[in-house]
Structures are given as structure tokens and as C-alpha cells.
DNA sequence: GCAATACTTTACCGTGTGGTTAAGAGTCAG
DNA sequence: CTGACTCTTAACCACACGGTAAAGTATTGC
């Protein structure tokens, strides 16, 4: 039932505008579409599309209140994405540690 | 210098074939392109493109050894992606906890 | 040298993304 | 009822993605 969605979630995260929106929603629990649009120099239709992408990924729920569109974050798919990453983290860490000596000169 | 790359990394993660490849490389430190292709019913050019995407994202390094292309995982960009997620994790967690009672019947 | 192996590159195709402008739809204020 | 406000939808564009088949490039084995 809760089919993967990982594709959509990672795809949604691949755009800086959408990451900024998610970051905004992490700070303020609910924002209107206009408020989410404001920091970005972009037309409203573009914003609306980004919201649609976030909604399809299950990251966002939109509800009309009067003439405002209230957007709020649904963090569960983000947790799924983080889980996918941490599921393999042990292996990376081992390798990162192994590389540390090797790379220490490149990363002061 | 280590310019964001987050876009490319998340975009790379948005495809199940590429996630499977990364998972394979997390288990086995280095594999040939052919070995990476084998589990997927897909032509080699398609595989080659996926490898190129992973390479552009900085997740993969390819080196020729004889007529084999040796692929190995570079986990650092993955760690950056995980960092982005965990940077906001606190907020999600609060909200997830708040939702827990509400959703507990749906997630046994 | 020749053929097989192991890929990669080059078109090509259909679909989706990220953006625009222009028009539409729903809601509140007077 | 009329506007003004807050978005969304529709139409369009250029470009990238994910796949294919066909041709090209190295490299190894005989």
C-alpha cells in the first residue's frame, strides 16, 4: 500500500527550490503558497508545479483555507529516504574511515 | 570548491536501478560494468548511462583495467545527502512523534 | 592478424522537468 | 455585482532522462 515513493521523494529533493521550500516548512509548520513563493524569484505557476511535485512525493499536503492554499510538511517520506541512506551507511563509514588517511591532505 | 552536487546526488538516487547499483557497490567494493549490469534486464548502453549519471554525481569512480571497467563507490556525496536530511531531522521527528498516536493504527 | 569480449558513443524516441505567459476559477471586500 | 486577491490550469518551449538499436573503440586470446 505504502508503495515505495522513494523515486519521487529523491527526485523531489533533487531541486534546490524544492529543498528550500521543505526547509521553510521545517521551520514554520504551515505556509501559504504565496509565502513559499516569496523568497524565490520565480513566477507563481512555477511554484505551483514545484508544490505539485512535492505533493506527489507525499511530502506536502495542501488544504484550501479561504482563498489561501495552506501547505504543510509531511515528514514521513523524508524519513524513508533517510532510512535508505542509513541502511547502507555502515559500509560507507567503513570506507570513508579507510580513505581518511588517504584523503586527509585534500580535505584540510 | 566542493560545489553543492546535492542536486546531482539526489537525482542519481531517484532511480531504482542506480540505487540497486549503489547497494551492490556497498556490498562489494569494486565491480565491473558488466557485473553491475547483470542483475538488471537492460541493455548495456542503458547501464552505461546510469554509470555516467552516478559518476557525474561524484558517487562512482571508473577506471579501466584491461578491457574491464572497474567501478567503485565514492560514499562522500551520499554522506552529504544524509547530512542534508539529518539537518532537518529534528523538526520531522518532533512532528512524527506528534503524529505517532494519530497514525499508530495504520502502522502496526 | 583476427575474432571475441567488454564496453562506450551516437543517433533516435517518447516522456517528464522547469520555466514562461495568458487565461481561468474560487474567495473576500465594498 | 464588481473588483481585487490567490492561486491553478493550459499551452508552449527547450532540454534532460531512460530506454533502444547500431556502430565504434579498446583489449585479450589464439
PDB file of C-alpha atoms (C1' of nucleotides) in Angstrom:
ATOM      1  CA  UNK A   1       0.000   0.000   0.000  1.00  0.00           C
ATOM      2  CA  UNK A   2       2.668   2.481   1.006  1.00  0.00           C
ATOM      3  CA  UNK A   3       4.385   1.774  -2.307  1.00  0.00           C
ATOM      4  CA  UNK A   4       7.975   2.848  -2.490  1.00  0.00           C
ATOM      5  CA  UNK A   5       7.698   6.540  -3.403  1.00  0.00           C
ATOM      6  CA  UNK A   6      11.445   6.667  -2.899  1.00  0.00           C
ATOM      7  CA  UNK A   7      11.844   7.615  -6.549  1.00  0.00           C
ATOM      8  CA  UNK A   8       9.522  10.573  -6.237  1.00  0.00           C
ATOM      9  CA  UNK A   9      10.991  11.638  -2.908  1.00  0.00           C
ATOM     10  CA  UNK A  10      14.591  11.673  -4.112  1.00  0.00           C
ATOM     11  CA  UNK A  11      13.515  13.333  -7.350  1.00  0.00           C
ATOM     12  CA  UNK A  12      11.709  15.994  -5.338  1.00  0.00           C
ATOM     13  CA  UNK A  13      14.850  16.558  -3.287  1.00  0.00           C
ATOM     14  CA  UNK A  14      16.952  16.999  -6.418  1.00  0.00           C
ATOM     15  CA  UNK A  15      15.793  20.585  -6.919  1.00  0.00           C
ATOM     16  CA  UNK A  16      17.163  23.440  -4.773  1.00  0.00           C
ATOM     17  CA  UNK A  17      13.911  25.395  -4.910  1.00  0.00           C
ATOM     18  CA  UNK A  18      12.016  22.432  -3.506  1.00  0.00           C
ATOM     19  CA  UNK A  19      14.675  21.762  -0.868  1.00  0.00           C
ATOM     20  CA  UNK A  20      14.385  25.388   0.206  1.00  0.00           C
ATOM     21  CA  UNK A  21      10.619  25.011   0.435  1.00  0.00           C
ATOM     22  CA  UNK A  22      10.978  21.929   2.584  1.00  0.00           C
ATOM     23  CA  UNK A  23      13.467  23.734   4.779  1.00  0.00           C
ATOM     24  CA  UNK A  24      10.999  26.616   5.155  1.00  0.00           C
ATOM     25  CA  UNK A  25       8.242  24.201   6.089  1.00  0.00           C
ATOM     26  CA  UNK A  26      10.516  22.545   8.604  1.00  0.00           C
ATOM     27  CA  UNK A  27      10.840  25.893  10.381  1.00  0.00           C
ATOM     28  CA  UNK A  28       7.270  27.111  10.020  1.00  0.00           C
ATOM     29  CA  UNK A  29       4.644  24.385  10.284  1.00  0.00           C
ATOM     30  CA  UNK A  30       2.306  25.741   7.624  1.00  0.00           C
ATOM     31  CA  UNK A  31       2.695  28.347   4.940  1.00  0.00           C
ATOM     32  CA  UNK A  32       0.606  29.590   2.072  1.00  0.00           C
ATOM     33  CA  UNK A  33       1.709  29.019  -1.490  1.00  0.00           C
ATOM     34  CA  UNK A  34       2.404  32.739  -1.760  1.00  0.00           C
ATOM     35  CA  UNK A  35       4.604  32.724   1.321  1.00  0.00           C
ATOM     36  CA  UNK A  36       6.525  29.748  -0.053  1.00  0.00           C
ATOM     37  CA  UNK A  37       6.909  31.528  -3.380  1.00  0.00           C
ATOM     38  CA  UNK A  38       8.132  34.804  -1.942  1.00  0.00           C
ATOM     39  CA  UNK A  39      11.835  34.002  -1.387  1.00  0.00           C
ATOM     40  CA  UNK A  40      12.195  32.670  -4.907  1.00  0.00           C
ATOM     41  CA  UNK A  41      12.375  34.903  -7.945  1.00  0.00           C
ATOM     42  CA  UNK A  42      10.031  32.776  -9.955  1.00  0.00           C
ATOM     43  CA  UNK A  43       6.501  33.047 -11.291  1.00  0.00           C
ATOM     44  CA  UNK A  44       3.628  31.551  -9.361  1.00  0.00           C
ATOM     45  CA  UNK A  45       2.873  28.821 -11.899  1.00  0.00           C
ATOM     46  CA  UNK A  46       6.423  27.545 -11.493  1.00  0.00           C
ATOM     47  CA  UNK A  47       5.940  27.469  -7.729  1.00  0.00           C
ATOM     48  CA  UNK A  48       2.643  25.705  -8.174  1.00  0.00           C
ATOM     49  CA  UNK A  49       4.358  22.987 -10.188  1.00  0.00           C
ATOM     50  CA  UNK A  50       7.018  22.520  -7.533  1.00  0.00           C
ATOM     51  CA  UNK A  51       4.283  22.158  -4.950  1.00  0.00           C
ATOM     52  CA  UNK A  52       2.625  19.551  -7.147  1.00  0.00           C
ATOM     53  CA  UNK A  53       5.879  17.583  -7.316  1.00  0.00           C
ATOM     54  CA  UNK A  54       6.252  17.733  -3.534  1.00  0.00           C
ATOM     55  CA  UNK A  55       2.641  16.693  -3.125  1.00  0.00           C
ATOM     56  CA  UNK A  56       3.012  13.726  -5.469  1.00  0.00           C
ATOM     57  CA  UNK A  57       6.047  12.629  -3.455  1.00  0.00           C
ATOM     58  CA  UNK A  58       3.826  12.670  -0.383  1.00  0.00           C
ATOM     59  CA  UNK A  59       5.957  15.347   1.242  1.00  0.00           C
ATOM     60  CA  UNK A  60       3.332  18.053   1.252  1.00  0.00           C
ATOM     61  CA  UNK A  61      -0.341  18.336   1.990  1.00  0.00           C
ATOM     62  CA  UNK A  62      -2.310  21.254   0.654  1.00  0.00           C
ATOM     63  CA  UNK A  63      -5.636  22.395   2.022  1.00  0.00           C
ATOM     64  CA  UNK A  64      -7.641  25.395   0.955  1.00  0.00           C
ATOM     65  CA  UNK A  65      -8.477  27.899   3.633  1.00  0.00           C
ATOM     66  CA  UNK A  66     -10.469  30.722   2.164  1.00  0.00           C
ATOM     67  CA  UNK A  67      -8.537  31.876  -0.842  1.00  0.00           C
ATOM     68  CA  UNK A  68      -5.250  30.761   0.632  1.00  0.00           C
ATOM     69  CA  UNK A  69      -3.588  27.446  -0.039  1.00  0.00           C
ATOM     70  CA  UNK A  70      -2.183  26.181   3.240  1.00  0.00           C
ATOM     71  CA  UNK A  71       0.856  23.915   2.778  1.00  0.00           C
ATOM     72  CA  UNK A  72       2.264  21.700   5.485  1.00  0.00           C
ATOM     73  CA  UNK A  73       5.122  19.239   5.568  1.00  0.00           C
ATOM     74  CA  UNK A  74       4.602  15.512   5.779  1.00  0.00           C
ATOM     75  CA  UNK A  75       7.970  14.255   7.009  1.00  0.00           C
ATOM     76  CA  UNK A  76       7.403  10.517   6.737  1.00  0.00           C
ATOM     77  CA  UNK A  77       8.698  10.067   3.195  1.00  0.00           C
ATOM     78  CA  UNK A  78      11.780  12.050   4.178  1.00  0.00           C
ATOM     79  CA  UNK A  79      12.356   9.595   6.966  1.00  0.00           C
ATOM     80  CA  UNK A  80      12.076   6.765   4.438  1.00  0.00           C
ATOM     81  CA  UNK A  81      14.721   8.443   2.306  1.00  0.00           C
ATOM     82  CA  UNK A  82      16.967   8.910   5.325  1.00  0.00           C
ATOM     83  CA  UNK A  83      16.405   5.256   6.179  1.00  0.00           C
ATOM     84  CA  UNK A  84      17.526   4.149   2.741  1.00  0.00           C
ATOM     85  CA  UNK A  85      20.708   6.130   3.177  1.00  0.00           C
ATOM     86  CA  UNK A  86      21.414   4.917   6.686  1.00  0.00           C
ATOM     87  CA  UNK A  87      20.762   1.335   5.649  1.00  0.00           C
ATOM     88  CA  UNK A  88      23.998   1.486   3.700  1.00  0.00           C
ATOM     89  CA  UNK A  89      25.741   3.938   5.945  1.00  0.00           C
ATOM     90  CA  UNK A  90      27.790   1.391   7.796  1.00  0.00           C
ATOM     91  CA  UNK A  91      29.567   0.385   4.605  1.00  0.00           C
ATOM     92  CA  UNK A  92      30.267   3.955   3.599  1.00  0.00           C
ATOM     93  CA  UNK A  93      31.573   4.811   7.011  1.00  0.00           C
ATOM     94  CA  UNK A  94      33.997   1.927   6.925  1.00  0.00           C
ATOM     95  CA  UNK A  95      35.227   3.017   3.567  1.00  0.00           C
ATOM     96  CA  UNK A  96      35.290   6.697   4.495  1.00  0.00           C
ATOM     97  CA  UNK A  97      37.390   5.854   7.502  1.00  0.00           C
ATOM     98  CA  UNK A  98      39.664   3.759   5.316  1.00  0.00           C
ATOM     99  CA  UNK A  99      40.040   6.656   2.941  1.00  0.00           C
ATOM    100  CA  UNK A 100      40.585   9.233   5.619  1.00  0.00           C
ATOM    101  CA  UNK A 101      44.345   8.913   5.786  1.00  0.00           C
ATOM    102  CA  UNK A 102      44.477   8.828   2.050  1.00  0.00           C
ATOM    103  CA  UNK A 103      42.444  11.962   1.551  1.00  0.00           C
ATOM    104  CA  UNK A 104      43.440  13.951   4.589  1.00  0.00           C
ATOM    105  CA  UNK A 105      45.769  16.114   2.526  1.00  0.00           C
ATOM    106  CA  UNK A 106      42.971  17.058   0.143  1.00  0.00           C
ATOM    107  CA  UNK A 107      40.461  17.963   2.857  1.00  0.00           C
ATOM    108  CA  UNK A 108      42.201  20.209   5.369  1.00  0.00           C
TER     109      UNK A 108
ATOM    110  CA  UNK B   1      35.184  24.074  -4.481  1.00  0.00           C
ATOM    111  CA  UNK B   2      33.145  21.049  -3.494  1.00  0.00           C
ATOM    112  CA  UNK B   3      30.193  22.760  -5.121  1.00  0.00           C
ATOM    113  CA  UNK B   4      26.856  21.542  -3.969  1.00  0.00           C
ATOM    114  CA  UNK B   5      26.353  18.417  -6.098  1.00  0.00           C
ATOM    115  CA  UNK B   6      23.325  17.761  -3.912  1.00  0.00           C
ATOM    116  CA  UNK B   7      21.121  18.149  -6.977  1.00  0.00           C
ATOM    117  CA  UNK B   8      23.015  15.516  -8.894  1.00  0.00           C
ATOM    118  CA  UNK B   9      23.257  13.192  -5.907  1.00  0.00           C
ATOM    119  CA  UNK B  10      19.547  13.240  -5.131  1.00  0.00           C
ATOM    120  CA  UNK B  11      18.747  12.962  -8.838  1.00  0.00           C
ATOM    121  CA  UNK B  12      21.030   9.941  -9.049  1.00  0.00           C
ATOM    122  CA  UNK B  13      19.242   8.376  -6.091  1.00  0.00           C
ATOM    123  CA  UNK B  14      15.853   8.889  -7.713  1.00  0.00           C
ATOM    124  CA  UNK B  15      16.264   5.839  -9.934  1.00  0.00           C
ATOM    125  CA  UNK B  16      15.845   2.294  -8.569  1.00  0.00           C
ATOM    126  CA  UNK B  17      18.402   0.841 -10.976  1.00  0.00           C
ATOM    127  CA  UNK B  18      21.018   3.264  -9.719  1.00  0.00           C
ATOM    128  CA  UNK B  19      20.063   2.690  -6.079  1.00  0.00           C
ATOM    129  CA  UNK B  20      20.493  -1.034  -6.664  1.00  0.00           C
ATOM    130  CA  UNK B  21      23.900  -0.404  -8.199  1.00  0.00           C
ATOM    131  CA  UNK B  22      24.946   1.664  -5.206  1.00  0.00           C
ATOM    132  CA  UNK B  23      23.695  -1.045  -2.896  1.00  0.00           C
ATOM    133  CA  UNK B  24      25.717  -3.613  -4.830  1.00  0.00           C
ATOM    134  CA  UNK B  25      28.807  -1.442  -4.569  1.00  0.00           C
ATOM    135  CA  UNK B  26      28.226  -1.035  -0.866  1.00  0.00           C
ATOM    136  CA  UNK B  27      28.484  -4.801  -0.521  1.00  0.00           C
ATOM    137  CA  UNK B  28      31.287  -5.456  -2.981  1.00  0.00           C
ATOM    138  CA  UNK B  29      33.966  -2.766  -3.094  1.00  0.00           C
ATOM    139  CA  UNK B  30      34.547  -2.843  -6.836  1.00  0.00           C
ATOM    140  CA  UNK B  31      32.640  -4.331  -9.708  1.00  0.00           C
ATOM    141  CA  UNK B  32      32.922  -4.249 -13.454  1.00  0.00           C
ATOM    142  CA  UNK B  33      30.266  -2.542 -15.530  1.00  0.00           C
ATOM    143  CA  UNK B  34      29.170  -5.964 -16.738  1.00  0.00           C
ATOM    144  CA  UNK B  35      28.775  -7.268 -13.204  1.00  0.00           C
ATOM    145  CA  UNK B  36      26.739  -4.207 -12.295  1.00  0.00           C
ATOM    146  CA  UNK B  37      24.601  -4.706 -15.380  1.00  0.00           C
ATOM    147  CA  UNK B  38      23.924  -8.378 -14.812  1.00  0.00           C
ATOM    148  CA  UNK B  39      21.069  -8.211 -12.261  1.00  0.00           C
ATOM    149  CA  UNK B  40      19.157  -5.725 -14.391  1.00  0.00           C
ATOM    150  CA  UNK B  41      17.309  -6.730 -17.522  1.00  0.00           C
ATOM    151  CA  UNK B  42      18.545  -3.820 -19.513  1.00  0.00           C
ATOM    152  CA  UNK B  43      20.863  -3.215 -22.423  1.00  0.00           C
ATOM    153  CA  UNK B  44      24.449  -2.238 -21.773  1.00  0.00           C
ATOM    154  CA  UNK B  45      24.105   1.275 -23.159  1.00  0.00           C
ATOM    155  CA  UNK B  46      21.390   1.952 -20.605  1.00  0.00           C
ATOM    156  CA  UNK B  47      23.691   0.695 -17.850  1.00  0.00           C
ATOM    157  CA  UNK B  48      26.484   2.825 -19.207  1.00  0.00           C
ATOM    158  CA  UNK B  49      24.276   5.898 -18.963  1.00  0.00           C
ATOM    159  CA  UNK B  50      23.364   5.111 -15.377  1.00  0.00           C
ATOM    160  CA  UNK B  51      27.035   4.776 -14.553  1.00  0.00           C
ATOM    161  CA  UNK B  52      27.663   8.150 -16.180  1.00  0.00           C
ATOM    162  CA  UNK B  53      24.954   9.723 -14.005  1.00  0.00           C
ATOM    163  CA  UNK B  54      26.473   8.197 -10.881  1.00  0.00           C
ATOM    164  CA  UNK B  55      29.902   9.370 -11.950  1.00  0.00           C
ATOM    165  CA  UNK B  56      28.696  12.938 -12.577  1.00  0.00           C
ATOM    166  CA  UNK B  57      27.177  12.935  -9.103  1.00  0.00           C
ATOM    167  CA  UNK B  58      30.591  12.013  -7.756  1.00  0.00           C
ATOM    168  CA  UNK B  59      29.298   8.730  -6.376  1.00  0.00           C
ATOM    169  CA  UNK B  60      31.292   6.473  -8.625  1.00  0.00           C
ATOM    170  CA  UNK B  61      34.803   6.309  -9.947  1.00  0.00           C
ATOM    171  CA  UNK B  62      35.543   4.282 -13.041  1.00  0.00           C
ATOM    172  CA  UNK B  63      38.979   3.080 -14.001  1.00  0.00           C
ATOM    173  CA  UNK B  64      39.859   0.899 -16.929  1.00  0.00           C
ATOM    174  CA  UNK B  65      41.663  -2.286 -16.122  1.00  0.00           C
ATOM    175  CA  UNK B  66      42.369  -4.172 -19.283  1.00  0.00           C
ATOM    176  CA  UNK B  67      39.101  -4.353 -21.123  1.00  0.00           C
ATOM    177  CA  UNK B  68      37.111  -4.202 -17.906  1.00  0.00           C
ATOM    178  CA  UNK B  69      35.701  -1.060 -16.437  1.00  0.00           C
ATOM    179  CA  UNK B  70      36.228  -1.210 -12.697  1.00  0.00           C
ATOM    180  CA  UNK B  71      33.604   0.746 -10.742  1.00  0.00           C
ATOM    181  CA  UNK B  72      33.948   1.682  -7.115  1.00  0.00           C
ATOM    182  CA  UNK B  73      31.747   3.647  -4.753  1.00  0.00           C
ATOM    183  CA  UNK B  74      32.664   7.075  -3.514  1.00  0.00           C
ATOM    184  CA  UNK B  75      30.448   7.474  -0.450  1.00  0.00           C
ATOM    185  CA  UNK B  76      31.180  11.085   0.418  1.00  0.00           C
ATOM    186  CA  UNK B  77      28.386  12.681  -1.599  1.00  0.00           C
ATOM    187  CA  UNK B  78      25.996  10.204  -0.030  1.00  0.00           C
ATOM    188  CA  UNK B  79      27.088  11.416   3.352  1.00  0.00           C
ATOM    189  CA  UNK B  80      26.371  14.980   2.211  1.00  0.00           C
ATOM    190  CA  UNK B  81      22.883  13.926   1.187  1.00  0.00           C
ATOM    191  CA  UNK B  82      22.350  12.191   4.516  1.00  0.00           C
ATOM    192  CA  UNK B  83      23.596  15.342   6.225  1.00  0.00           C
ATOM    193  CA  UNK B  84      21.054  17.482   4.416  1.00  0.00           C
ATOM    194  CA  UNK B  85      18.312  15.181   5.592  1.00  0.00           C
ATOM    195  CA  UNK B  86      19.520  14.985   9.176  1.00  0.00           C
ATOM    196  CA  UNK B  87      19.916  18.740   9.332  1.00  0.00           C
ATOM    197  CA  UNK B  88      16.126  18.967   9.282  1.00  0.00           C
ATOM    198  CA  UNK B  89      15.506  15.709  11.034  1.00  0.00           C
ATOM    199  CA  UNK B  90      14.850  17.217  14.431  1.00  0.00           C
ATOM    200  CA  UNK B  91      11.821  19.050  13.103  1.00  0.00           C
ATOM    201  CA  UNK B  92      10.434  15.996  11.371  1.00  0.00           C
ATOM    202  CA  UNK B  93      10.972  13.882  14.402  1.00  0.00           C
ATOM    203  CA  UNK B  94       9.014  16.265  16.561  1.00  0.00           C
ATOM    204  CA  UNK B  95       6.222  16.167  14.097  1.00  0.00           C
ATOM    205  CA  UNK B  96       6.441  12.428  13.569  1.00  0.00           C
ATOM    206  CA  UNK B  97       6.239  11.921  17.307  1.00  0.00           C
ATOM    207  CA  UNK B  98       3.240  14.194  17.403  1.00  0.00           C
ATOM    208  CA  UNK B  99       1.629  12.125  14.700  1.00  0.00           C
ATOM    209  CA  UNK B 100       2.502   8.819  16.263  1.00  0.00           C
ATOM    210  CA  UNK B 101      -0.652   8.460  18.330  1.00  0.00           C
ATOM    211  CA  UNK B 102      -2.677   9.542  15.400  1.00  0.00           C
ATOM    212  CA  UNK B 103      -1.171   7.062  12.977  1.00  0.00           C
ATOM    213  CA  UNK B 104      -0.428   4.160  15.261  1.00  0.00           C
ATOM    214  CA  UNK B 105      -3.420   2.229  13.965  1.00  0.00           C
ATOM    215  CA  UNK B 106      -2.123   2.436  10.395  1.00  0.00           C
ATOM    216  CA  UNK B 107       1.417   1.302  11.152  1.00  0.00           C
ATOM    217  CA  UNK B 108       1.269  -1.791  13.371  1.00  0.00           C
TER     218      UNK B 108
ATOM    219  C1'  DG C   1      46.233 -10.562 -37.952  1.00  0.00           C
ATOM    220  C1'  DC C   2      41.591 -11.959 -36.481  1.00  0.00           C
ATOM    221  C1'  DA C   3      37.854 -12.746 -33.779  1.00  0.00           C
ATOM    222  C1'  DA C   4      35.738 -12.406 -29.465  1.00  0.00           C
ATOM    223  C1'  DT C   5      34.997  -9.600 -25.192  1.00  0.00           C
ATOM    224  C1'  DA C   6      33.600  -5.513 -22.785  1.00  0.00           C
ATOM    225  C1'  DC C   7      32.118  -1.642 -23.010  1.00  0.00           C
ATOM    226  C1'  DT C   8      31.042   3.367 -24.958  1.00  0.00           C
ATOM    227  C1'  DT C   9      29.232   6.597 -28.282  1.00  0.00           C
ATOM    228  C1'  DT C  10      25.911   8.000 -31.451  1.00  0.00           C
ATOM    229  C1'  DA C  11      21.556   8.658 -33.145  1.00  0.00           C
ATOM    230  C1'  DC C  12      16.752   8.326 -32.108  1.00  0.00           C
ATOM    231  C1'  DC C  13      12.283   8.087 -29.497  1.00  0.00           C
ATOM    232  C1'  DG C  14       8.707   9.134 -26.042  1.00  0.00           C
ATOM    233  C1'  DT C  15       8.062  11.304 -21.677  1.00  0.00           C
ATOM    234  C1'  DG C  16       8.906  14.452 -17.843  1.00  0.00           C
ATOM    235  C1'  DT C  17      11.050  18.747 -15.894  1.00  0.00           C
ATOM    236  C1'  DG C  18      11.475  23.572 -15.213  1.00  0.00           C
ATOM    237  C1'  DG C  19      10.388  27.641 -16.784  1.00  0.00           C
ATOM    238  C1'  DT C  20       7.372  31.193 -19.212  1.00  0.00           C
ATOM    239  C1'  DT C  21       2.802  33.890 -20.481  1.00  0.00           C
ATOM    240  C1'  DA C  22      -2.110  34.052 -20.704  1.00  0.00           C
ATOM    241  C1'  DA C  23      -6.390  32.685 -19.224  1.00  0.00           C
ATOM    242  C1'  DG C  24      -9.464  30.652 -15.578  1.00  0.00           C
ATOM    243  C1'  DA C  25     -11.516  29.609 -11.028  1.00  0.00           C
ATOM    244  C1'  DG C  26     -12.654  30.406  -6.242  1.00  0.00           C
ATOM    245  C1'  DT C  27     -12.995  33.686  -2.424  1.00  0.00           C
ATOM    246  C1'  DC C  28     -13.278  38.027   0.167  1.00  0.00           C
ATOM    247  C1'  DA C  29     -14.204  43.167   0.459  1.00  0.00           C
ATOM    248  C1'  DG C  30     -17.048  47.065  -0.701  1.00  0.00           C
TER     249       DG C  30
ATOM    250  C1'  DC D   1     -22.351  42.865  -8.744  1.00  0.00           C
ATOM    251  C1'  DT D   2     -17.649  44.201  -9.298  1.00  0.00           C
ATOM    252  C1'  DG D   3     -13.030  44.043  -8.467  1.00  0.00           C
ATOM    253  C1'  DA D   4      -9.104  42.586  -6.301  1.00  0.00           C
ATOM    254  C1'  DC D   5      -6.594  38.715  -4.454  1.00  0.00           C
ATOM    255  C1'  DT D   6      -4.646  33.988  -4.529  1.00  0.00           C
ATOM    256  C1'  DC D   7      -3.642  30.700  -6.647  1.00  0.00           C
ATOM    257  C1'  DT D   8      -4.179  26.754 -10.685  1.00  0.00           C
ATOM    258  C1'  DT D   9      -4.602  25.182 -15.474  1.00  0.00           C
ATOM    259  C1'  DA D  10      -3.494  25.316 -20.270  1.00  0.00           C
ATOM    260  C1'  DA D  11      -0.398  25.942 -23.888  1.00  0.00           C
ATOM    261  C1'  DC D  12       4.025  26.279 -25.137  1.00  0.00           C
ATOM    262  C1'  DC D  13       9.229  25.958 -25.085  1.00  0.00           C
ATOM    263  C1'  DA D  14      13.998  23.950 -24.525  1.00  0.00           C
ATOM    264  C1'  DC D  15      16.248  20.424 -22.534  1.00  0.00           C
ATOM    265  C1'  DA D  16      17.330  16.144 -19.829  1.00  0.00           C
ATOM    266  C1'  DC D  17      16.026  11.261 -18.736  1.00  0.00           C
ATOM    267  C1'  DG D  18      15.524   6.492 -19.598  1.00  0.00           C
ATOM    268  C1'  DG D  19      15.352   3.388 -22.825  1.00  0.00           C
ATOM    269  C1'  DT D  20      16.540   1.229 -27.534  1.00  0.00           C
ATOM    270  C1'  DA D  21      19.488  -0.448 -31.744  1.00  0.00           C
ATOM    271  C1'  DA D  22      23.560   0.141 -34.354  1.00  0.00           C
ATOM    272  C1'  DA D  23      28.137   1.333 -34.841  1.00  0.00           C
ATOM    273  C1'  DG D  24      32.675   2.255 -32.813  1.00  0.00           C
ATOM    274  C1'  DT D  25      36.811   1.543 -29.587  1.00  0.00           C
ATOM    275  C1'  DA D  26      39.970  -0.918 -26.866  1.00  0.00           C
ATOM    276  C1'  DT D  27      41.857  -5.049 -25.175  1.00  0.00           C
ATOM    277  C1'  DT D  28      42.775 -10.016 -24.833  1.00  0.00           C
ATOM    278  C1'  DG D  29      43.418 -14.811 -26.679  1.00  0.00           C
ATOM    279  C1'  DC D  30      44.677 -17.696 -30.403  1.00  0.00           C
TER     280       DC D  30
END
